[in-house]
Short mmCIF file of N, CA and C in Angstrom, two decimals:
data_model
loop_
_atom_site.label_atom_id
_atom_site.label_comp_id
_atom_site.label_asym_id
_atom_site.label_seq_id
_atom_site.Cartn_x
_atom_site.Cartn_y
_atom_site.Cartn_z
N UNK K 1 -11.43 -27.27 17.18
CA UNK K 1 -10.18 -26.60 16.84
C UNK K 1 -9.97 -26.61 15.32
N UNK K 2 -10.12 -27.81 14.70
CA UNK K 2 -9.92 -27.91 13.26
C UNK K 2 -10.95 -27.06 12.52
N UNK K 3 -12.18 -27.04 13.02
CA UNK K 3 -13.24 -26.27 12.36
C UNK K 3 -12.91 -24.77 12.39
N UNK K 4 -12.44 -24.27 13.52
CA UNK K 4 -12.11 -22.84 13.61
C UNK K 4 -10.88 -22.51 12.75
N UNK K 5 -9.94 -23.45 12.68
CA UNK K 5 -8.76 -23.25 11.82
C UNK K 5 -9.18 -23.23 10.35
N UNK K 6 -10.07 -24.13 9.98
CA UNK K 6 -10.58 -24.15 8.61
C UNK K 6 -11.34 -22.87 8.29
N UNK K 7 -12.13 -22.38 9.25
CA UNK K 7 -12.88 -21.16 9.04
C UNK K 7 -11.93 -19.98 8.86
N UNK K 8 -10.89 -19.92 9.69
CA UNK K 8 -9.91 -18.84 9.58
C UNK K 8 -9.21 -18.89 8.22
N UNK K 9 -8.87 -20.10 7.77
CA UNK K 9 -8.22 -20.24 6.47
C UNK K 9 -9.15 -19.80 5.35
N UNK K 10 -10.41 -20.17 5.45
CA UNK K 10 -11.40 -19.80 4.44
C UNK K 10 -11.60 -18.28 4.41
N UNK K 11 -11.66 -17.67 5.57
CA UNK K 11 -11.83 -16.21 5.64
C UNK K 11 -10.60 -15.50 5.07
N UNK K 12 -9.43 -16.02 5.37
CA UNK K 12 -8.20 -15.43 4.85
C UNK K 12 -8.18 -15.53 3.33
N UNK K 13 -8.56 -16.67 2.81
CA UNK K 13 -8.61 -16.86 1.36
C UNK K 13 -9.56 -15.85 0.73
N UNK K 14 -10.75 -15.73 1.28
CA UNK K 14 -11.76 -14.80 0.73
C UNK K 14 -11.26 -13.36 0.78
N UNK K 15 -10.53 -13.02 1.82
CA UNK K 15 -10.06 -11.64 1.99
C UNK K 15 -8.86 -11.32 1.11
N UNK K 16 -7.95 -12.27 0.93
CA UNK K 16 -6.68 -11.96 0.28
C UNK K 16 -6.52 -12.47 -1.15
N UNK K 17 -7.21 -13.53 -1.51
CA UNK K 17 -6.98 -14.12 -2.83
C UNK K 17 -7.21 -13.14 -3.98
N UNK K 18 -8.32 -12.41 -4.01
CA UNK K 18 -8.55 -11.53 -5.17
C UNK K 18 -7.43 -10.49 -5.35
N UNK K 19 -6.99 -9.90 -4.27
CA UNK K 19 -5.93 -8.89 -4.37
C UNK K 19 -4.59 -9.52 -4.75
N UNK K 20 -4.28 -10.67 -4.16
CA UNK K 20 -3.03 -11.36 -4.49
C UNK K 20 -3.04 -11.78 -5.96
N UNK K 21 -4.14 -12.32 -6.44
CA UNK K 21 -4.22 -12.73 -7.84
C UNK K 21 -4.11 -11.51 -8.76
N UNK K 22 -4.72 -10.40 -8.37
CA UNK K 22 -4.63 -9.17 -9.17
C UNK K 22 -3.21 -8.65 -9.23
N UNK K 23 -2.52 -8.72 -8.10
CA UNK K 23 -1.11 -8.29 -8.04
C UNK K 23 -0.28 -9.17 -8.96
N UNK K 24 -0.49 -10.46 -8.88
CA UNK K 24 0.24 -11.40 -9.75
C UNK K 24 -0.08 -11.12 -11.21
N UNK K 25 -1.32 -10.81 -11.50
CA UNK K 25 -1.75 -10.52 -12.88
C UNK K 25 -0.96 -9.35 -13.46
N UNK K 26 -0.77 -8.30 -12.65
CA UNK K 26 0.00 -7.15 -13.12
C UNK K 26 1.45 -7.53 -13.39
N UNK K 27 1.96 -8.49 -12.66
CA UNK K 27 3.37 -8.87 -12.81
C UNK K 27 3.61 -9.85 -13.96
N UNK K 28 2.67 -10.75 -14.20
CA UNK K 28 2.90 -11.77 -15.23
C UNK K 28 2.10 -11.54 -16.50
N UNK K 29 1.16 -10.61 -16.45
CA UNK K 29 0.39 -10.21 -17.63
C UNK K 29 -0.40 -11.36 -18.25
N UNK K 30 -0.91 -12.26 -17.39
CA UNK K 30 -1.70 -13.38 -17.87
C UNK K 30 -2.60 -13.86 -16.73
N UNK K 31 -3.92 -13.87 -16.96
CA UNK K 31 -4.87 -14.25 -15.91
C UNK K 31 -4.65 -15.66 -15.37
N UNK K 32 -4.51 -16.62 -16.27
CA UNK K 32 -4.39 -18.01 -15.85
C UNK K 32 -3.12 -18.23 -15.01
N UNK K 33 -2.01 -17.68 -15.47
CA UNK K 33 -0.76 -17.81 -14.73
C UNK K 33 -0.86 -17.12 -13.37
N UNK K 34 -1.48 -15.96 -13.36
CA UNK K 34 -1.64 -15.22 -12.09
C UNK K 34 -2.44 -16.05 -11.09
N UNK K 35 -3.52 -16.66 -11.54
CA UNK K 35 -4.33 -17.48 -10.63
C UNK K 35 -3.56 -18.73 -10.18
N UNK K 36 -2.77 -19.31 -11.08
CA UNK K 36 -1.95 -20.46 -10.69
C UNK K 36 -0.96 -20.07 -9.60
N UNK K 37 -0.32 -18.91 -9.77
CA UNK K 37 0.67 -18.46 -8.79
C UNK K 37 0.00 -18.17 -7.45
N UNK K 38 -1.12 -17.44 -7.48
CA UNK K 38 -1.82 -17.12 -6.25
C UNK K 38 -2.30 -18.39 -5.55
N UNK K 39 -2.82 -19.33 -6.32
CA UNK K 39 -3.28 -20.60 -5.74
C UNK K 39 -2.12 -21.38 -5.13
N UNK K 40 -0.99 -21.40 -5.82
CA UNK K 40 0.18 -22.11 -5.30
C UNK K 40 0.67 -21.46 -4.01
N UNK K 41 0.63 -20.14 -3.95
CA UNK K 41 1.05 -19.45 -2.72
C UNK K 41 0.15 -19.87 -1.55
N UNK K 42 -1.16 -19.94 -1.79
CA UNK K 42 -2.07 -20.39 -0.74
C UNK K 42 -1.84 -21.85 -0.39
N UNK K 43 -1.56 -22.68 -1.37
CA UNK K 43 -1.28 -24.09 -1.11
C UNK K 43 -0.07 -24.23 -0.20
N UNK K 44 0.96 -23.45 -0.49
CA UNK K 44 2.16 -23.50 0.36
C UNK K 44 1.89 -22.95 1.75
N UNK K 45 1.00 -21.95 1.85
CA UNK K 45 0.62 -21.44 3.16
C UNK K 45 -0.12 -22.50 3.95
N UNK K 46 -1.07 -23.20 3.32
CA UNK K 46 -1.83 -24.23 4.04
C UNK K 46 -0.90 -25.33 4.56
N UNK K 47 0.14 -25.65 3.78
CA UNK K 47 1.08 -26.70 4.19
C UNK K 47 1.85 -26.30 5.46
N UNK K 48 1.95 -25.01 5.69
CA UNK K 48 2.70 -24.52 6.86
C UNK K 48 1.80 -23.70 7.79
N UNK K 49 0.51 -23.88 7.68
CA UNK K 49 -0.49 -23.03 8.34
C UNK K 49 -0.18 -22.77 9.81
N UNK K 50 0.16 -23.77 10.56
CA UNK K 50 0.37 -23.57 12.00
C UNK K 50 1.71 -22.92 12.32
N UNK K 51 2.64 -22.94 11.37
CA UNK K 51 3.97 -22.39 11.63
C UNK K 51 4.14 -20.95 11.13
N UNK K 52 3.20 -20.45 10.34
CA UNK K 52 3.33 -19.12 9.74
C UNK K 52 2.68 -18.09 10.65
N UNK K 53 3.49 -17.13 11.08
CA UNK K 53 2.98 -16.08 11.97
C UNK K 53 2.28 -14.97 11.20
N UNK K 54 2.78 -14.64 10.01
CA UNK K 54 2.23 -13.54 9.21
C UNK K 54 1.78 -14.09 7.86
N UNK K 55 0.54 -14.59 7.76
CA UNK K 55 0.08 -15.22 6.52
C UNK K 55 0.12 -14.30 5.30
N UNK K 56 -0.28 -13.05 5.45
CA UNK K 56 -0.30 -12.15 4.30
C UNK K 56 1.11 -11.96 3.74
N UNK K 57 2.05 -11.73 4.62
CA UNK K 57 3.43 -11.57 4.18
C UNK K 57 3.96 -12.83 3.53
N UNK K 58 3.65 -13.98 4.14
CA UNK K 58 4.09 -15.25 3.58
C UNK K 58 3.55 -15.40 2.16
N UNK K 59 2.27 -15.06 1.97
CA UNK K 59 1.65 -15.19 0.65
C UNK K 59 2.34 -14.30 -0.38
N UNK K 60 2.58 -13.04 -0.04
CA UNK K 60 3.17 -12.12 -1.01
C UNK K 60 4.63 -12.46 -1.31
N UNK K 61 5.38 -12.83 -0.31
CA UNK K 61 6.78 -13.20 -0.56
C UNK K 61 6.84 -14.49 -1.38
N UNK K 62 5.99 -15.46 -1.05
CA UNK K 62 5.94 -16.69 -1.82
C UNK K 62 5.53 -16.41 -3.26
N UNK K 63 4.51 -15.58 -3.44
CA UNK K 63 4.06 -15.23 -4.79
C UNK K 63 5.16 -14.50 -5.55
N UNK K 64 5.89 -13.60 -4.87
CA UNK K 64 6.99 -12.89 -5.53
C UNK K 64 8.04 -13.88 -6.03
N UNK K 65 8.32 -14.88 -5.23
CA UNK K 65 9.29 -15.90 -5.65
C UNK K 65 8.75 -16.73 -6.82
N UNK K 66 7.47 -17.04 -6.79
CA UNK K 66 6.87 -17.80 -7.89
C UNK K 66 6.83 -16.96 -9.17
N UNK K 67 6.58 -15.66 -9.04
CA UNK K 67 6.61 -14.76 -10.20
C UNK K 67 8.01 -14.74 -10.78
N UNK K 68 9.02 -14.64 -9.92
CA UNK K 68 10.41 -14.66 -10.39
C UNK K 68 10.71 -15.95 -11.15
N UNK K 69 10.25 -17.07 -10.61
CA UNK K 69 10.44 -18.35 -11.30
C UNK K 69 9.75 -18.35 -12.66
N UNK K 70 8.55 -17.77 -12.70
CA UNK K 70 7.82 -17.67 -13.97
C UNK K 70 8.60 -16.83 -14.97
N UNK K 71 9.09 -15.67 -14.52
CA UNK K 71 9.86 -14.80 -15.41
C UNK K 71 11.09 -15.54 -15.95
N UNK K 72 11.76 -16.29 -15.10
CA UNK K 72 12.94 -17.05 -15.54
C UNK K 72 12.55 -18.08 -16.60
N UNK K 73 11.45 -18.77 -16.36
CA UNK K 73 10.99 -19.79 -17.31
C UNK K 73 10.65 -19.13 -18.65
N UNK K 74 9.95 -18.01 -18.61
CA UNK K 74 9.59 -17.30 -19.84
C UNK K 74 10.85 -16.85 -20.57
N UNK K 75 11.83 -16.35 -19.84
CA UNK K 75 13.08 -15.90 -20.47
C UNK K 75 13.82 -17.08 -21.09
N UNK K 76 13.84 -18.23 -20.42
CA UNK K 76 14.48 -19.41 -21.01
C UNK K 76 13.77 -19.82 -22.29
N UNK K 77 12.44 -19.75 -22.28
CA UNK K 77 11.67 -20.09 -23.48
C UNK K 77 11.97 -19.11 -24.61
N UNK K 78 12.06 -17.83 -24.27
CA UNK K 78 12.38 -16.82 -25.29
C UNK K 78 13.75 -17.07 -25.91
N UNK K 79 14.72 -17.36 -25.06
CA UNK K 79 16.08 -17.63 -25.57
C UNK K 79 16.06 -18.86 -26.48
N UNK K 80 15.34 -19.88 -26.09
CA UNK K 80 15.26 -21.08 -26.91
C UNK K 80 14.61 -20.79 -28.26
N UNK K 81 13.58 -19.97 -28.24
CA UNK K 81 12.91 -19.61 -29.49
C UNK K 81 13.84 -18.78 -30.38
N UNK K 82 14.59 -17.87 -29.77
CA UNK K 82 15.53 -17.06 -30.56
C UNK K 82 16.59 -17.94 -31.20
N UNK K 83 17.07 -18.92 -30.45
CA UNK K 83 18.08 -19.83 -31.01
C UNK K 83 17.48 -20.71 -32.10
N UNK K 84 16.22 -21.07 -31.94
CA UNK K 84 15.59 -22.00 -32.88
C UNK K 84 15.21 -21.33 -34.20
N UNK K 85 15.09 -20.04 -34.19
CA UNK K 85 14.69 -19.36 -35.43
C UNK K 85 15.84 -18.53 -35.96
N UNK K 86 16.10 -18.64 -37.22
CA UNK K 86 17.19 -17.88 -37.83
C UNK K 86 16.85 -16.40 -37.90
N UNK K 87 15.59 -16.06 -37.96
CA UNK K 87 15.17 -14.67 -38.04
C UNK K 87 15.62 -13.89 -36.81
N UNK K 88 15.58 -14.52 -35.66
CA UNK K 88 15.98 -13.83 -34.43
C UNK K 88 17.46 -13.47 -34.45
N UNK K 89 18.26 -14.27 -35.12
CA UNK K 89 19.70 -13.98 -35.19
C UNK K 89 19.99 -12.80 -36.12
N UNK K 90 19.11 -12.55 -37.07
CA UNK K 90 19.33 -11.48 -38.05
C UNK K 90 18.97 -10.12 -37.48
N UNK K 91 17.85 -10.01 -36.78
CA UNK K 91 17.42 -8.70 -36.27
C UNK K 91 17.64 -8.62 -34.77
N UNK K 92 17.87 -7.41 -34.23
CA UNK K 92 18.05 -7.27 -32.78
C UNK K 92 16.76 -7.62 -32.05
N UNK K 93 16.90 -8.21 -30.88
CA UNK K 93 15.68 -8.59 -30.16
C UNK K 93 15.03 -7.37 -29.52
N UNK K 94 13.75 -7.48 -29.26
CA UNK K 94 12.90 -6.35 -28.85
C UNK K 94 13.35 -5.71 -27.54
N UNK K 95 13.92 -6.47 -26.61
CA UNK K 95 14.28 -5.87 -25.32
C UNK K 95 15.30 -4.76 -25.48
N UNK K 96 16.15 -4.84 -26.50
CA UNK K 96 17.17 -3.80 -26.69
C UNK K 96 16.54 -2.49 -27.14
N UNK K 97 15.56 -2.54 -28.02
CA UNK K 97 15.00 -1.32 -28.55
C UNK K 97 13.78 -0.85 -27.76
N UNK K 98 13.18 -1.69 -26.96
CA UNK K 98 12.00 -1.31 -26.19
C UNK K 98 12.18 -1.78 -24.75
N UNK K 99 12.84 -0.98 -23.93
CA UNK K 99 13.09 -1.42 -22.55
C UNK K 99 11.78 -1.57 -21.78
N UNK K 100 11.62 -2.66 -21.14
CA UNK K 100 10.42 -2.92 -20.35
C UNK K 100 10.78 -2.79 -18.88
N UNK K 101 9.99 -1.99 -18.17
CA UNK K 101 10.24 -1.82 -16.74
C UNK K 101 10.15 -3.18 -16.05
N UNK K 102 9.21 -4.02 -16.48
CA UNK K 102 9.08 -5.34 -15.86
C UNK K 102 10.36 -6.15 -16.03
N UNK K 103 10.95 -6.11 -17.23
CA UNK K 103 12.21 -6.84 -17.44
C UNK K 103 13.33 -6.25 -16.59
N UNK K 104 13.33 -4.93 -16.45
CA UNK K 104 14.36 -4.30 -15.63
C UNK K 104 14.18 -4.68 -14.16
N UNK K 105 12.94 -4.68 -13.67
CA UNK K 105 12.69 -5.09 -12.29
C UNK K 105 13.11 -6.54 -12.10
N UNK K 106 12.80 -7.36 -13.08
CA UNK K 106 13.17 -8.78 -13.03
C UNK K 106 14.68 -8.95 -12.90
N UNK K 107 15.43 -8.06 -13.51
CA UNK K 107 16.89 -8.19 -13.51
C UNK K 107 17.54 -7.71 -12.21
N UNK K 108 16.77 -7.06 -11.35
CA UNK K 108 17.34 -6.58 -10.09
C UNK K 108 17.73 -7.75 -9.19
N UNK K 109 18.75 -7.57 -8.36
CA UNK K 109 19.05 -8.62 -7.37
C UNK K 109 17.86 -8.79 -6.42
N UNK K 110 17.67 -9.98 -5.90
CA UNK K 110 16.52 -10.27 -5.05
C UNK K 110 16.39 -9.30 -3.89
N UNK K 111 17.51 -8.90 -3.31
CA UNK K 111 17.52 -7.97 -2.17
C UNK K 111 16.80 -6.66 -2.52
N UNK K 112 16.89 -6.23 -3.79
CA UNK K 112 16.25 -5.00 -4.23
C UNK K 112 14.89 -5.27 -4.88
N UNK K 113 14.76 -6.41 -5.55
CA UNK K 113 13.54 -6.72 -6.30
C UNK K 113 12.35 -6.94 -5.37
N UNK K 114 12.52 -7.69 -4.30
CA UNK K 114 11.39 -8.00 -3.42
C UNK K 114 10.78 -6.72 -2.82
N UNK K 115 11.58 -5.79 -2.26
CA UNK K 115 10.96 -4.56 -1.76
C UNK K 115 10.24 -3.75 -2.85
N UNK K 116 10.79 -3.72 -4.06
CA UNK K 116 10.13 -3.01 -5.16
C UNK K 116 8.78 -3.66 -5.46
N UNK K 117 8.76 -4.98 -5.55
CA UNK K 117 7.50 -5.67 -5.85
C UNK K 117 6.47 -5.45 -4.75
N UNK K 118 6.89 -5.54 -3.50
CA UNK K 118 5.94 -5.39 -2.40
C UNK K 118 5.47 -3.94 -2.25
N UNK K 119 6.39 -2.99 -2.37
CA UNK K 119 6.03 -1.58 -2.14
C UNK K 119 5.27 -0.99 -3.31
N UNK K 120 5.78 -1.15 -4.52
CA UNK K 120 5.18 -0.49 -5.67
C UNK K 120 4.10 -1.31 -6.37
N UNK K 121 4.25 -2.63 -6.40
CA UNK K 121 3.28 -3.44 -7.11
C UNK K 121 2.17 -3.95 -6.19
N UNK K 122 2.46 -4.15 -4.91
CA UNK K 122 1.44 -4.60 -3.97
C UNK K 122 0.94 -3.46 -3.09
N UNK K 123 1.46 -2.26 -3.32
CA UNK K 123 1.03 -1.06 -2.58
C UNK K 123 1.16 -1.20 -1.07
N UNK K 124 2.21 -1.87 -0.63
CA UNK K 124 2.42 -2.02 0.80
C UNK K 124 3.27 -0.86 1.31
N UNK K 125 2.93 -0.33 2.49
CA UNK K 125 3.75 0.73 3.05
C UNK K 125 5.12 0.20 3.47
N UNK K 126 6.07 1.10 3.58
CA UNK K 126 7.44 0.71 3.93
C UNK K 126 7.48 -0.07 5.24
N UNK K 127 6.68 0.35 6.20
CA UNK K 127 6.66 -0.35 7.50
C UNK K 127 6.29 -1.82 7.31
N UNK K 128 5.30 -2.10 6.47
CA UNK K 128 4.88 -3.48 6.23
C UNK K 128 5.94 -4.26 5.45
N UNK K 129 6.56 -3.62 4.47
CA UNK K 129 7.64 -4.28 3.72
C UNK K 129 8.76 -4.64 4.69
N UNK K 130 9.03 -3.74 5.63
CA UNK K 130 10.06 -3.97 6.64
C UNK K 130 9.75 -5.23 7.46
N UNK K 131 8.52 -5.33 7.90
CA UNK K 131 8.11 -6.49 8.71
C UNK K 131 8.19 -7.78 7.89
N UNK K 132 7.69 -7.72 6.65
CA UNK K 132 7.64 -8.92 5.82
C UNK K 132 9.02 -9.42 5.41
N UNK K 133 9.94 -8.49 5.21
CA UNK K 133 11.27 -8.90 4.77
C UNK K 133 12.24 -9.08 5.93
N UNK K 134 11.82 -8.67 7.13
CA UNK K 134 12.69 -8.79 8.29
C UNK K 134 13.84 -7.80 8.28
N UNK K 135 13.65 -6.68 7.57
CA UNK K 135 14.68 -5.65 7.50
C UNK K 135 14.18 -4.38 8.20
N UNK K 136 15.10 -3.56 8.65
CA UNK K 136 14.74 -2.29 9.27
C UNK K 136 14.15 -1.37 8.21
N UNK K 137 13.27 -0.45 8.65
CA UNK K 137 12.63 0.47 7.70
C UNK K 137 13.68 1.28 6.93
N UNK K 138 14.73 1.71 7.60
CA UNK K 138 15.78 2.47 6.93
C UNK K 138 16.46 1.65 5.84
N UNK K 139 16.63 0.37 6.09
CA UNK K 139 17.24 -0.52 5.10
C UNK K 139 16.31 -0.68 3.90
N UNK K 140 15.01 -0.82 4.17
CA UNK K 140 14.04 -0.94 3.07
C UNK K 140 14.06 0.33 2.23
N UNK K 141 14.08 1.49 2.89
CA UNK K 141 14.12 2.76 2.16
C UNK K 141 15.39 2.85 1.31
N UNK K 142 16.51 2.45 1.89
CA UNK K 142 17.78 2.48 1.14
C UNK K 142 17.74 1.50 -0.03
N UNK K 143 17.16 0.32 0.18
CA UNK K 143 17.05 -0.66 -0.91
C UNK K 143 16.13 -0.14 -2.02
N UNK K 144 15.02 0.50 -1.64
CA UNK K 144 14.12 1.07 -2.65
C UNK K 144 14.83 2.17 -3.44
N UNK K 145 15.58 2.99 -2.75
CA UNK K 145 16.33 4.06 -3.42
C UNK K 145 17.36 3.46 -4.38
N UNK K 146 18.11 2.48 -3.91
CA UNK K 146 19.12 1.83 -4.76
C UNK K 146 18.47 1.18 -5.97
N UNK K 147 17.34 0.53 -5.77
CA UNK K 147 16.64 -0.12 -6.88
C UNK K 147 16.16 0.92 -7.89
N UNK K 148 15.59 2.02 -7.41
CA UNK K 148 15.13 3.08 -8.33
C UNK K 148 16.29 3.64 -9.13
N UNK K 149 17.44 3.84 -8.47
CA UNK K 149 18.62 4.36 -9.18
C UNK K 149 19.09 3.39 -10.25
N UNK K 150 19.14 2.11 -9.91
CA UNK K 150 19.54 1.10 -10.90
C UNK K 150 18.57 1.07 -12.08
N UNK K 151 17.29 1.12 -11.77
CA UNK K 151 16.28 1.12 -12.84
C UNK K 151 16.42 2.37 -13.71
N UNK K 152 16.66 3.50 -13.07
CA UNK K 152 16.82 4.76 -13.82
C UNK K 152 18.02 4.67 -14.76
N UNK K 153 19.15 4.17 -14.27
CA UNK K 153 20.36 4.05 -15.09
C UNK K 153 20.12 3.10 -16.26
N UNK K 154 19.53 1.93 -15.97
CA UNK K 154 19.27 0.95 -17.04
C UNK K 154 18.30 1.50 -18.07
N UNK K 155 17.25 2.18 -17.60
CA UNK K 155 16.26 2.73 -18.52
C UNK K 155 16.88 3.83 -19.38
N UNK K 156 17.66 4.70 -18.76
CA UNK K 156 18.31 5.77 -19.51
C UNK K 156 19.26 5.19 -20.56
N UNK K 157 20.05 4.18 -20.15
CA UNK K 157 20.99 3.53 -21.07
C UNK K 157 20.23 2.90 -22.24
N UNK K 158 19.14 2.22 -21.94
CA UNK K 158 18.35 1.58 -22.99
C UNK K 158 17.74 2.61 -23.93
N UNK K 159 17.25 3.70 -23.37
CA UNK K 159 16.67 4.74 -24.22
C UNK K 159 17.73 5.44 -25.05
N UNK K 160 18.90 5.69 -24.49
CA UNK K 160 19.97 6.35 -25.22
C UNK K 160 20.43 5.50 -26.39
N UNK K 161 20.42 4.19 -26.24
CA UNK K 161 20.89 3.31 -27.31
C UNK K 161 19.91 3.25 -28.47
N UNK K 162 18.66 3.66 -28.25
CA UNK K 162 17.67 3.63 -29.33
C UNK K 162 17.62 4.93 -30.12
N UNK K 163 18.26 5.96 -29.58
CA UNK K 163 18.20 7.28 -30.26
C UNK K 163 19.30 7.40 -31.27
#
């Protein structure tokens, strides 16, 4: 039993790790951090191996949460650096003049951010996002629409302020 469970875990790792790490890489823009996040997601899956019904979904949702934590940590570090340097107080910070879609996605509420990350960044179909998030397909579609509208408004506002 343990041998077959280990084999299944090994096969799952071989099948999903490269894609999960690549997805994380696009989100955090750093190879080492992406591999750390993907590895941590698998570690958390192994800890709950017998209780997880949908391993792929568990991995992506866990990784999305770890990416969010990474983004928060990076933002805290940026704020600390801005406070620590007098130069940052003199000139406007880059996010105001150069809106980043990643920063805008990061700012979305979790209810909207997770479907965006799974659908657009992990290329999952709406049906799969629905299963992974436990929401109806219509709700996922509505959340994706609401998230796109919020992103559009924020991006337009950011671009208008630079002109």
